[in-house]
Amino acid sequence: VQLQASGGGLVQAGGSLRLSCAASGRIISVENMAWYRQAPGKQRELVALISPTGSTNYLDSVKGRFTISRDNAKKMVALRMNSLKPEDTAVYYCYADGVTYYSGDNIVADKIDKWGQGTQVTVSS
């Protein structure tokens, strides 16, 4: 099971970007999906999380600007980022937990959290 993120880039302050992340493999289901970010010299922080039923949580500083969504059938999660600020500059990582998948004829309930490779978001002032 792998997570592949895309959609980062360079944007001016006030602009928008959309990140997407797809989980690959013979996946049956995924529990929580989320986006984290890590700026230089700072710890990784949770930006937004979405449960299997669509409940969401956001970092206070992005509330009202960012929207997380998921497509359970496609095993994808997206992050729409509006009104971007220079302080949003970071590497953004997608995350998934509670992944259940087929391995051969077996069903595996994986307890190891999954991370994407990270995508750079740079917001210029």
CSV table of N, CA and C in Angstrom, one decimal:
chain,number,residue,atom,x,y,z
A,1,VAL,N,0.8,-1.2,0.0
A,1,VAL,CA,0.0,0.0,0.0
A,1,VAL,C,0.9,1.2,0.0
A,2,GLN,N,0.6,2.1,-0.9
A,2,GLN,CA,1.4,3.4,-1.0
A,2,GLN,C,0.4,4.5,-1.2
A,3,LEU,N,0.9,5.7,-0.7
A,3,LEU,CA,0.2,7.0,-0.9
A,3,LEU,C,1.0,7.8,-1.8
A,4,GLN,N,0.3,8.4,-2.9
A,4,GLN,CA,1.0,9.2,-3.8
A,4,GLN,C,0.4,10.6,-3.8
A,5,ALA,N,1.1,11.6,-3.4
A,5,ALA,CA,0.6,13.0,-3.3
A,5,ALA,C,1.0,13.8,-4.5
A,6,SER,N,0.1,14.7,-4.9
A,6,SER,CA,0.5,15.6,-6.0
A,6,SER,C,-0.3,17.0,-5.8
A,7,GLY,N,0.2,18.0,-6.6
A,7,GLY,CA,-0.5,19.2,-6.6
A,7,GLY,C,0.1,20.4,-5.9
A,8,GLY,N,1.3,20.2,-5.3
A,8,GLY,CA,2.0,21.3,-4.7
A,8,GLY,C,2.6,22.2,-5.8
A,9,GLY,N,3.1,23.3,-5.3
A,9,GLY,CA,3.7,24.3,-6.2
A,9,GLY,C,4.0,25.6,-5.6
A,10,LEU,N,4.3,26.6,-6.4
A,10,LEU,CA,4.5,28.0,-6.0
A,10,LEU,C,3.3,28.8,-6.3
A,11,VAL,N,2.9,29.6,-5.4
A,11,VAL,CA,1.7,30.5,-5.6
A,11,VAL,C,1.9,31.7,-4.8
A,12,GLN,N,1.3,32.8,-5.3
A,12,GLN,CA,1.4,34.1,-4.6
A,12,GLN,C,0.4,34.1,-3.4
A,13,ALA,N,0.7,34.9,-2.4
A,13,ALA,CA,-0.2,35.0,-1.3
A,13,ALA,C,-1.6,35.4,-1.8
A,14,GLY,N,-2.6,34.8,-1.2
A,14,GLY,CA,-4.0,35.0,-1.6
A,14,GLY,C,-4.5,34.0,-2.7
A,15,GLY,N,-3.6,33.2,-3.2
A,15,GLY,CA,-3.9,32.3,-4.2
A,15,GLY,C,-4.4,31.0,-3.7
A,16,SER,N,-4.6,30.0,-4.6
A,16,SER,CA,-5.2,28.7,-4.2
A,16,SER,C,-4.4,27.6,-4.8
A,17,LEU,N,-4.4,26.5,-4.1
A,17,LEU,CA,-3.9,25.2,-4.6
A,17,LEU,C,-4.8,24.1,-4.2
A,18,ARG,N,-4.7,23.0,-4.9
A,18,ARG,CA,-5.4,21.8,-4.6
A,18,ARG,C,-4.4,20.6,-4.5
A,19,LEU,N,-4.3,20.0,-3.4
A,19,LEU,CA,-3.5,18.8,-3.2
A,19,LEU,C,-4.4,17.6,-3.3
A,20,SER,N,-3.9,16.5,-3.9
A,20,SER,CA,-4.6,15.3,-3.9
A,20,SER,C,-3.6,14.1,-3.6
A,21,CYS,N,-4.2,13.1,-3.1
A,21,CYS,CA,-3.4,11.9,-2.7
A,21,CYS,C,-4.2,10.6,-2.9
A,22,ALA,N,-3.6,9.7,-3.6
A,22,ALA,CA,-4.3,8.5,-3.9
A,22,ALA,C,-3.6,7.3,-3.3
A,23,ALA,N,-4.3,6.4,-2.7
A,23,ALA,CA,-3.8,5.2,-2.1
A,23,ALA,C,-3.8,4.1,-3.1
A,24,SER,N,-2.7,3.4,-3.3
A,24,SER,CA,-2.7,2.3,-4.3
A,24,SER,C,-2.5,1.0,-3.6
A,25,GLY,N,-2.9,0.0,-4.3
A,25,GLY,CA,-2.9,-1.4,-3.7
A,25,GLY,C,-4.3,-2.0,-3.7
A,26,ARG,N,-4.4,-3.2,-3.3
A,26,ARG,CA,-5.7,-3.9,-3.3
A,26,ARG,C,-6.4,-3.5,-2.0
A,27,ILE,N,-6.8,-2.3,-1.9
A,27,ILE,CA,-7.3,-1.7,-0.6
A,27,ILE,C,-8.8,-2.0,-0.5
A,28,ILE,N,-9.2,-2.4,0.7
A,28,ILE,CA,-10.6,-2.7,0.9
A,28,ILE,C,-11.2,-1.4,1.6
A,29,SER,N,-10.5,-0.9,2.6
A,29,SER,CA,-11.0,0.3,3.3
A,29,SER,C,-9.9,1.0,3.9
A,30,VAL,N,-10.2,2.3,4.3
A,30,VAL,CA,-9.3,3.2,5.0
A,30,VAL,C,-10.0,3.9,6.1
A,31,GLU,N,-9.4,4.0,7.2
A,31,GLU,CA,-10.0,4.7,8.3
A,31,GLU,C,-9.8,6.2,8.1
A,32,ASN,N,-9.1,6.9,8.9
A,32,ASN,CA,-8.9,8.3,8.8
A,32,ASN,C,-7.9,8.6,7.7
A,33,MET,N,-8.1,9.7,7.0
A,33,MET,CA,-7.2,10.3,6.0
A,33,MET,C,-6.9,11.7,6.4
A,34,ALA,N,-5.7,12.2,6.2
A,34,ALA,CA,-5.4,13.5,6.7
A,34,ALA,C,-4.2,14.1,5.8
A,35,TRP,N,-4.0,15.4,6.1
A,35,TRP,CA,-2.9,16.1,5.6
A,35,TRP,C,-2.1,16.7,6.8
A,36,TYR,N,-0.8,16.5,6.7
A,36,TYR,CA,0.1,17.1,7.7
A,36,TYR,C,1.0,18.0,6.9
A,37,ARG,N,1.7,18.9,7.6
A,37,ARG,CA,2.7,19.7,7.0
A,37,ARG,C,3.9,19.9,7.9
A,38,GLN,N,5.0,20.2,7.3
A,38,GLN,CA,6.2,20.5,8.0
A,38,GLN,C,7.0,21.6,7.4
A,39,ALA,N,7.2,22.7,8.1
A,39,ALA,CA,7.9,23.8,7.6
A,39,ALA,C,9.4,23.7,8.1
A,40,PRO,N,10.3,24.3,7.4
A,40,PRO,CA,11.7,24.2,7.8
A,40,PRO,C,11.9,24.6,9.3
A,41,GLY,N,12.6,23.7,10.0
A,41,GLY,CA,12.9,24.0,11.4
A,41,GLY,C,11.7,23.8,12.4
A,42,LYS,N,10.6,23.3,11.9
A,42,LYS,CA,9.4,23.2,12.7
A,42,LYS,C,9.0,21.7,12.7
A,43,GLN,N,8.2,21.4,13.7
A,43,GLN,CA,7.7,20.0,13.8
A,43,GLN,C,6.5,19.8,12.8
A,44,ARG,N,6.3,18.6,12.4
A,44,ARG,CA,5.2,18.2,11.6
A,44,ARG,C,3.9,18.5,12.4
A,45,GLU,N,2.9,19.1,11.7
A,45,GLU,CA,1.7,19.4,12.3
A,45,GLU,C,0.5,18.9,11.5
A,46,LEU,N,-0.6,18.5,12.2
A,46,LEU,CA,-1.8,18.1,11.5
A,46,LEU,C,-2.5,19.3,11.0
A,47,VAL,N,-2.8,19.3,9.7
A,47,VAL,CA,-3.5,20.4,9.0
A,47,VAL,C,-5.0,20.1,9.0
A,48,ALA,N,-5.4,18.9,8.5
A,48,ALA,CA,-6.8,18.6,8.4
A,48,ALA,C,-6.9,17.1,8.4
A,49,LEU,N,-8.0,16.6,9.0
A,49,LEU,CA,-8.3,15.2,9.1
A,49,LEU,C,-9.7,14.9,8.7
A,50,ILE,N,-10.0,13.8,8.0
A,50,ILE,CA,-11.3,13.4,7.7
A,50,ILE,C,-11.5,12.0,8.0
A,51,SER,N,-12.6,11.7,8.7
A,51,SER,CA,-13.0,10.3,9.1
A,51,SER,C,-13.6,9.6,7.9
A,52,PRO,N,-13.8,8.3,8.1
A,52,PRO,CA,-14.5,7.5,7.0
A,52,PRO,C,-15.9,8.0,6.7
A,53,THR,N,-16.5,8.6,7.7
A,53,THR,CA,-17.9,9.1,7.6
A,53,THR,C,-18.0,10.6,7.2
A,54,GLY,N,-16.8,11.2,7.0
A,54,GLY,CA,-16.8,12.6,6.6
A,54,GLY,C,-16.6,13.6,7.6
A,55,SER,N,-16.5,13.3,8.9
A,55,SER,CA,-16.2,14.2,9.9
A,55,SER,C,-14.8,14.8,9.8
A,56,THR,N,-14.7,16.1,10.0
A,56,THR,CA,-13.4,16.8,9.7
A,56,THR,C,-12.9,17.5,11.0
A,57,ASN,N,-11.6,17.7,11.0
A,57,ASN,CA,-11.0,18.5,12.0
A,57,ASN,C,-9.9,19.3,11.3
A,58,TYR,N,-9.7,20.6,11.7
A,58,TYR,CA,-8.8,21.5,11.1
A,58,TYR,C,-7.9,22.1,12.1
A,59,LEU,N,-6.7,22.4,11.7
A,59,LEU,CA,-5.8,23.3,12.4
A,59,LEU,C,-6.4,24.7,12.5
A,60,ASP,N,-6.4,25.3,13.6
A,60,ASP,CA,-7.1,26.6,13.8
A,60,ASP,C,-6.7,27.6,12.7
A,61,SER,N,-5.4,27.6,12.4
A,61,SER,CA,-4.9,28.7,11.5
A,61,SER,C,-5.4,28.5,10.0
A,62,VAL,N,-6.0,27.3,9.7
A,62,VAL,CA,-6.4,27.1,8.3
A,62,VAL,C,-8.0,27.0,8.2
A,63,LYS,N,-8.6,27.1,9.4
A,63,LYS,CA,-10.1,27.0,9.4
A,63,LYS,C,-10.7,28.1,8.5
A,64,GLY,N,-11.6,27.8,7.6
A,64,GLY,CA,-12.3,28.7,6.8
A,64,GLY,C,-11.5,29.0,5.5
A,65,ARG,N,-10.3,28.5,5.4
A,65,ARG,CA,-9.5,28.6,4.2
A,65,ARG,C,-9.2,27.3,3.5
A,66,PHE,N,-9.1,26.2,4.2
A,66,PHE,CA,-8.7,24.9,3.7
A,66,PHE,C,-10.0,24.0,3.8
A,67,THR,N,-10.1,23.1,2.8
A,67,THR,CA,-11.2,22.1,2.9
A,67,THR,C,-10.6,20.8,2.5
A,68,ILE,N,-10.9,19.8,3.4
A,68,ILE,CA,-10.4,18.4,3.1
A,68,ILE,C,-11.6,17.6,2.6
A,69,SER,N,-11.4,16.7,1.7
A,69,SER,CA,-12.4,15.9,1.2
A,69,SER,C,-11.8,14.5,0.9
A,70,ARG,N,-12.7,13.5,0.7
A,70,ARG,CA,-12.2,12.2,0.4
A,70,ARG,C,-13.2,11.5,-0.5
A,71,ASP,N,-12.7,10.6,-1.3
A,71,ASP,CA,-13.5,9.7,-2.2
A,71,ASP,C,-13.2,8.3,-1.7
A,72,ASN,N,-14.1,7.7,-1.0
A,72,ASN,CA,-13.9,6.4,-0.4
A,72,ASN,C,-13.8,5.3,-1.5
A,73,ALA,N,-14.5,5.5,-2.5
A,73,ALA,CA,-14.5,4.5,-3.6
A,73,ALA,C,-13.1,4.5,-4.3
A,74,LYS,N,-12.5,5.7,-4.5
A,74,LYS,CA,-11.2,5.8,-5.2
A,74,LYS,C,-10.1,5.8,-4.2
A,75,LYS,N,-10.4,5.8,-2.9
A,75,LYS,CA,-9.3,5.8,-1.9
A,75,LYS,C,-8.4,7.0,-2.0
A,76,MET,N,-9.1,8.2,-2.2
A,76,MET,CA,-8.3,9.4,-2.4
A,76,MET,C,-8.7,10.4,-1.4
A,77,VAL,N,-7.8,11.3,-1.1
A,77,VAL,CA,-8.1,12.5,-0.2
A,77,VAL,C,-7.5,13.7,-0.9
A,78,ALA,N,-8.2,14.8,-0.7
A,78,ALA,CA,-7.8,16.1,-1.3
A,78,ALA,C,-7.8,17.2,-0.3
A,79,LEU,N,-7.1,18.2,-0.6
A,79,LEU,CA,-7.0,19.4,0.3
A,79,LEU,C,-7.1,20.6,-0.6
A,80,ARG,N,-8.2,21.3,-0.5
A,80,ARG,CA,-8.3,22.6,-1.3
A,80,ARG,C,-7.9,23.7,-0.3
A,81,MET,N,-6.9,24.5,-0.8
A,81,MET,CA,-6.3,25.5,0.0
A,81,MET,C,-6.6,26.9,-0.7
A,82,ASN,N,-7.3,27.7,0.0
A,82,ASN,CA,-7.6,29.1,-0.5
A,82,ASN,C,-7.0,30.1,0.4
A,83,SER,N,-6.9,31.3,-0.2
A,83,SER,CA,-6.4,32.4,0.6
A,83,SER,C,-5.1,32.1,1.3
A,84,LEU,N,-4.2,31.5,0.5
A,84,LEU,CA,-2.9,31.0,1.0
A,84,LEU,C,-2.0,32.2,1.5
A,85,LYS,N,-1.3,31.9,2.6
A,85,LYS,CA,-0.4,32.9,3.2
A,85,LYS,C,1.0,32.3,3.2
A,86,PRO,N,2.0,33.2,3.3
A,86,PRO,CA,3.4,32.8,3.3
A,86,PRO,C,3.6,31.8,4.5
A,87,GLU,N,2.9,31.9,5.5
A,87,GLU,CA,3.1,31.0,6.7
A,87,GLU,C,2.6,29.6,6.4
A,88,ASP,N,1.9,29.4,5.3
A,88,ASP,CA,1.4,28.1,4.9
A,88,ASP,C,2.5,27.3,4.1
A,89,THR,N,3.6,28.0,3.8
A,89,THR,CA,4.7,27.3,3.1
A,89,THR,C,5.3,26.2,3.9
A,90,ALA,N,5.3,25.0,3.3
A,90,ALA,CA,5.7,23.8,4.0
A,90,ALA,C,5.7,22.6,3.0
A,91,VAL,N,6.3,21.5,3.4
A,91,VAL,CA,6.1,20.2,2.7
A,91,VAL,C,4.8,19.6,3.3
A,92,TYR,N,3.9,19.3,2.4
A,92,TYR,CA,2.6,18.7,2.9
A,92,TYR,C,2.6,17.2,2.6
A,93,TYR,N,2.2,16.4,3.6
A,93,TYR,CA,2.2,15.0,3.6
A,93,TYR,C,0.8,14.5,3.7
A,94,CYS,N,0.4,13.5,2.9
A,94,CYS,CA,-0.9,12.9,3.1
A,94,CYS,C,-0.7,11.7,4.0
A,95,TYR,N,-1.7,11.3,4.7
A,95,TYR,CA,-1.6,10.3,5.8
A,95,TYR,C,-2.9,9.4,5.7
A,96,ALA,N,-2.7,8.2,6.1
A,96,ALA,CA,-3.9,7.3,6.2
A,96,ALA,C,-3.6,6.3,7.3
A,97,ASP,N,-4.7,5.9,8.0
A,97,ASP,CA,-4.5,4.9,9.0
A,97,ASP,C,-5.7,3.9,8.9
A,98,GLY,N,-5.5,2.8,9.6
A,98,GLY,CA,-6.6,1.7,9.5
A,98,GLY,C,-6.8,1.2,8.1
A,99,VAL,N,-5.7,0.9,7.4
A,99,VAL,CA,-5.9,0.4,6.0
A,99,VAL,C,-6.1,-1.1,6.1
A,100,THR,N,-7.1,-1.5,5.4
A,100,THR,CA,-7.4,-3.0,5.3
A,100,THR,C,-7.3,-3.3,3.8
A,101,TYR,N,-6.5,-4.4,3.5
A,101,TYR,CA,-6.2,-4.7,2.1
A,101,TYR,C,-6.1,-6.2,1.9
A,102,TYR,N,-6.1,-6.6,0.6
A,102,TYR,CA,-5.9,-7.9,0.2
A,102,TYR,C,-4.4,-8.1,0.0
A,103,SER,N,-3.9,-9.2,0.6
A,103,SER,CA,-2.5,-9.6,0.3
A,103,SER,C,-2.6,-11.1,-0.1
A,104,GLY,N,-2.6,-11.3,-1.4
A,104,GLY,CA,-2.9,-12.6,-1.9
A,104,GLY,C,-4.3,-12.9,-1.7
A,105,ASP,N,-4.6,-14.0,-1.0
A,105,ASP,CA,-6.0,-14.4,-0.7
A,105,ASP,C,-6.3,-14.0,0.8
A,106,ASN,N,-5.4,-13.3,1.4
A,106,ASN,CA,-5.6,-12.9,2.8
A,106,ASN,C,-6.0,-11.5,2.9
A,107,ILE,N,-6.8,-11.2,4.0
A,107,ILE,CA,-7.2,-9.8,4.3
A,107,ILE,C,-6.3,-9.3,5.4
A,108,VAL,N,-5.6,-8.2,5.2
A,108,VAL,CA,-4.7,-7.7,6.2
A,108,VAL,C,-5.3,-6.4,6.8
A,109,ALA,N,-5.4,-6.3,8.1
A,109,ALA,CA,-5.8,-5.1,8.8
A,109,ALA,C,-4.5,-4.5,9.3
A,110,ASP,N,-4.0,-3.5,8.5
A,110,ASP,CA,-2.7,-3.0,8.8
A,110,ASP,C,-2.8,-1.9,9.9
A,111,LYS,N,-1.9,-2.1,10.9
A,111,LYS,CA,-1.9,-1.1,12.1
A,111,LYS,C,-0.8,-0.1,11.9
A,112,ILE,N,-0.1,-0.1,10.8
A,112,ILE,CA,1.0,0.8,10.6
A,112,ILE,C,0.4,2.0,9.8
A,113,ASP,N,0.6,3.2,10.3
A,113,ASP,CA,0.2,4.4,9.6
A,113,ASP,C,0.9,4.5,8.3
A,114,LYS,N,0.2,5.1,7.3
A,114,LYS,CA,0.8,5.2,5.9
A,114,LYS,C,1.0,6.7,5.7
A,115,TRP,N,2.1,7.0,5.0
A,115,TRP,CA,2.5,8.4,4.7
A,115,TRP,C,2.8,8.5,3.2
A,116,GLY,N,2.4,9.6,2.6
A,116,GLY,CA,2.8,9.9,1.2
A,116,GLY,C,4.2,10.5,1.3
A,117,GLN,N,4.8,10.8,0.1
A,117,GLN,CA,6.1,11.2,-0.1
A,117,GLN,C,6.3,12.7,0.2
A,118,GLY,N,5.3,13.5,0.3
A,118,GLY,CA,5.4,14.9,0.6
A,118,GLY,C,5.4,15.7,-0.7
A,119,THR,N,4.7,16.8,-0.7
A,119,THR,CA,4.7,17.7,-1.8
A,119,THR,C,4.9,19.2,-1.3
A,120,GLN,N,5.8,19.9,-2.0
A,120,GLN,CA,6.2,21.2,-1.5
A,120,GLN,C,5.1,22.3,-1.9
A,121,VAL,N,4.7,23.1,-0.9
A,121,VAL,CA,3.9,24.2,-1.2
A,121,VAL,C,4.6,25.5,-0.7
A,122,THR,N,4.8,26.4,-1.7
A,122,THR,CA,5.5,27.6,-1.4
A,122,THR,C,4.6,28.8,-1.7
A,123,VAL,N,4.4,29.6,-0.7
A,123,VAL,CA,3.5,30.8,-0.9
A,123,VAL,C,4.4,32.1,-0.8
A,124,SER,N,4.5,32.8,-1.9
A,124,SER,CA,5.3,34.0,-1.9
A,124,SER,C,4.5,35.2,-1.4
A,125,SER,N,5.1,36.2,-0.8
A,125,SER,CA,4.4,37.4,-0.3
A,125,SER,C,4.4,38.5,-1.3
